[in-house]
Amino acid sequence: MAARSIALFVAAAFAEIGGAYLVWLGIKEHRGIAFVALGAMALTAYGVIAALQPSHEFGRVLAAYGGVFIVGSLLWGVAFDGFHPDRADVIGAAICLGGVGVIMYAR
């Protein structure tokens, strides 16, 4: 069950961060309404994917996802925006992932 949950967290992060990035490009980079619309669809997919988590506790899933989102956002910045995380970013991301593990899987 943990493997499925982790895969869903990764898919949700890709959908949410990717969707937000498309909206950002559509508005900030003047790429047009098609980017905004695709971003909105990806953000909707994020909500559906999050609801597929095996846990039935909304607050727990979204709290844990917050840590995944932090790590995913840093990785997205590296892959698509030329961001270079420093030591504090890496340590903070590791702490967040530790929190995700405790919240979701420590029982």
PDB file of C-alpha atoms in Angstrom, residues 15-89:
ATOM      1  CA  ALA A  15      -0.076  17.323 -12.034  1.00  0.00           C
ATOM      2  CA  GLU A  16      -0.246  20.182  -9.544  1.00  0.00           C
ATOM      3  CA  ILE A  17       3.180  21.682 -10.116  1.00  0.00           C
ATOM      4  CA  GLY A  18       2.949  21.156 -13.876  1.00  0.00           C
ATOM      5  CA  GLY A  19      -0.510  22.686 -13.950  1.00  0.00           C
ATOM      6  CA  ALA A  20       0.557  25.702 -11.939  1.00  0.00           C
ATOM      7  CA  TYR A  21       3.602  26.108 -14.184  1.00  0.00           C
ATOM      8  CA  LEU A  22       1.429  26.073 -17.309  1.00  0.00           C
ATOM      9  CA  VAL A  23      -0.854  28.731 -15.824  1.00  0.00           C
ATOM     10  CA  TRP A  24       2.239  30.743 -14.860  1.00  0.00           C
ATOM     11  CA  LEU A  25       3.607  30.526 -18.405  1.00  0.00           C
ATOM     12  CA  GLY A  26       0.232  31.394 -19.909  1.00  0.00           C
ATOM     13  CA  ILE A  27      -0.078  34.540 -17.811  1.00  0.00           C
ATOM     14  CA  LYS A  28       3.451  35.664 -16.943  1.00  0.00           C
ATOM     15  CA  GLU A  29       5.105  34.687 -20.219  1.00  0.00           C
ATOM     16  CA  HIS A  30       2.084  35.625 -22.362  1.00  0.00           C
ATOM     17  CA  ARG A  31       1.842  32.138 -23.879  1.00  0.00           C
ATOM     18  CA  GLY A  32      -1.921  32.376 -24.159  1.00  0.00           C
ATOM     19  CA  ILE A  33      -5.168  30.934 -22.965  1.00  0.00           C
ATOM     20  CA  ALA A  34      -4.316  27.419 -24.176  1.00  0.00           C
ATOM     21  CA  PHE A  35      -1.529  27.179 -21.579  1.00  0.00           C
ATOM     22  CA  VAL A  36      -3.876  28.448 -18.877  1.00  0.00           C
ATOM     23  CA  ALA A  37      -6.582  25.959 -19.900  1.00  0.00           C
ATOM     24  CA  LEU A  38      -4.138  23.031 -19.954  1.00  0.00           C
ATOM     25  CA  GLY A  39      -2.863  24.119 -16.559  1.00  0.00           C
ATOM     26  CA  ALA A  40      -6.406  24.202 -15.190  1.00  0.00           C
ATOM     27  CA  MET A  41      -7.001  20.669 -16.479  1.00  0.00           C
ATOM     28  CA  ALA A  42      -3.789  19.456 -14.858  1.00  0.00           C
ATOM     29  CA  LEU A  43      -4.786  21.096 -11.572  1.00  0.00           C
ATOM     30  CA  THR A  44      -8.133  19.309 -11.747  1.00  0.00           C
ATOM     31  CA  ALA A  45      -6.284  16.034 -12.336  1.00  0.00           C
ATOM     32  CA  TYR A  46      -4.255  16.759  -9.200  1.00  0.00           C
ATOM     33  CA  GLY A  47      -7.442  16.885  -7.138  1.00  0.00           C
ATOM     34  CA  VAL A  48      -8.628  13.571  -8.564  1.00  0.00           C
ATOM     35  CA  ILE A  49      -5.258  11.894  -8.018  1.00  0.00           C
ATOM     36  CA  ALA A  50      -5.077  13.111  -4.405  1.00  0.00           C
ATOM     37  CA  ALA A  51      -8.522  11.610  -3.769  1.00  0.00           C
ATOM     38  CA  LEU A  52      -7.226   8.193  -4.883  1.00  0.00           C
ATOM     39  CA  GLN A  53      -4.901   7.939  -1.872  1.00  0.00           C
ATOM     40  CA  PRO A  54      -5.623   4.825   0.220  1.00  0.00           C
ATOM     41  CA  SER A  55      -5.984   6.935   3.381  1.00  0.00           C
ATOM     42  CA  HIS A  56      -9.467   8.272   4.098  1.00  0.00           C
ATOM     43  CA  GLU A  57      -8.254  11.214   6.194  1.00  0.00           C
ATOM     44  CA  PHE A  58      -8.269  14.312   3.964  1.00  0.00           C
ATOM     45  CA  GLY A  59      -6.261  16.426   6.397  1.00  0.00           C
ATOM     46  CA  ARG A  60      -3.565  13.781   6.787  1.00  0.00           C
ATOM     47  CA  VAL A  61      -3.205  13.241   3.036  1.00  0.00           C
ATOM     48  CA  LEU A  62      -3.030  16.972   2.265  1.00  0.00           C
ATOM     49  CA  ALA A  63      -0.621  17.643   5.134  1.00  0.00           C
ATOM     50  CA  ALA A  64       1.695  14.891   3.922  1.00  0.00           C
ATOM     51  CA  TYR A  65       1.319  16.049   0.336  1.00  0.00           C
ATOM     52  CA  GLY A  66       2.576  19.467   1.437  1.00  0.00           C
ATOM     53  CA  GLY A  67       5.997  17.917   2.030  1.00  0.00           C
ATOM     54  CA  VAL A  68       5.920  16.169  -1.330  1.00  0.00           C
ATOM     55  CA  PHE A  69       4.923  19.449  -2.974  1.00  0.00           C
ATOM     56  CA  ILE A  70       7.920  21.229  -1.424  1.00  0.00           C
ATOM     57  CA  VAL A  71      10.365  18.644  -2.730  1.00  0.00           C
ATOM     58  CA  GLY A  72       8.617  18.446  -6.105  1.00  0.00           C
ATOM     59  CA  SER A  73       8.678  22.223  -6.492  1.00  0.00           C
ATOM     60  CA  LEU A  74      12.420  22.333  -5.899  1.00  0.00           C
ATOM     61  CA  LEU A  75      12.974  19.506  -8.384  1.00  0.00           C
ATOM     62  CA  TRP A  76      10.715  21.206 -10.945  1.00  0.00           C
ATOM     63  CA  GLY A  77      12.752  24.375 -10.584  1.00  0.00           C
ATOM     64  CA  VAL A  78      15.941  22.412 -11.241  1.00  0.00           C
ATOM     65  CA  ALA A  79      14.498  20.630 -14.274  1.00  0.00           C
ATOM     66  CA  PHE A  80      12.638  23.499 -15.928  1.00  0.00           C
ATOM     67  CA  ASP A  81      13.712  26.828 -14.468  1.00  0.00           C
ATOM     68  CA  GLY A  82      17.487  26.713 -13.984  1.00  0.00           C
ATOM     69  CA  PHE A  83      17.175  26.693 -10.185  1.00  0.00           C
ATOM     70  CA  HIS A  84      20.150  25.463  -8.148  1.00  0.00           C
ATOM     71  CA  PRO A  85      19.176  24.435  -4.606  1.00  0.00           C
ATOM     72  CA  ASP A  86      21.636  25.189  -1.852  1.00  0.00           C
ATOM     73  CA  ARG A  87      22.422  23.099   1.217  1.00  0.00           C
ATOM     74  CA  ALA A  88      19.546  24.616   3.197  1.00  0.00           C
ATOM     75  CA  ASP A  89      17.082  23.733   0.415  1.00  0.00           C
TER      76      ASP A  89
END
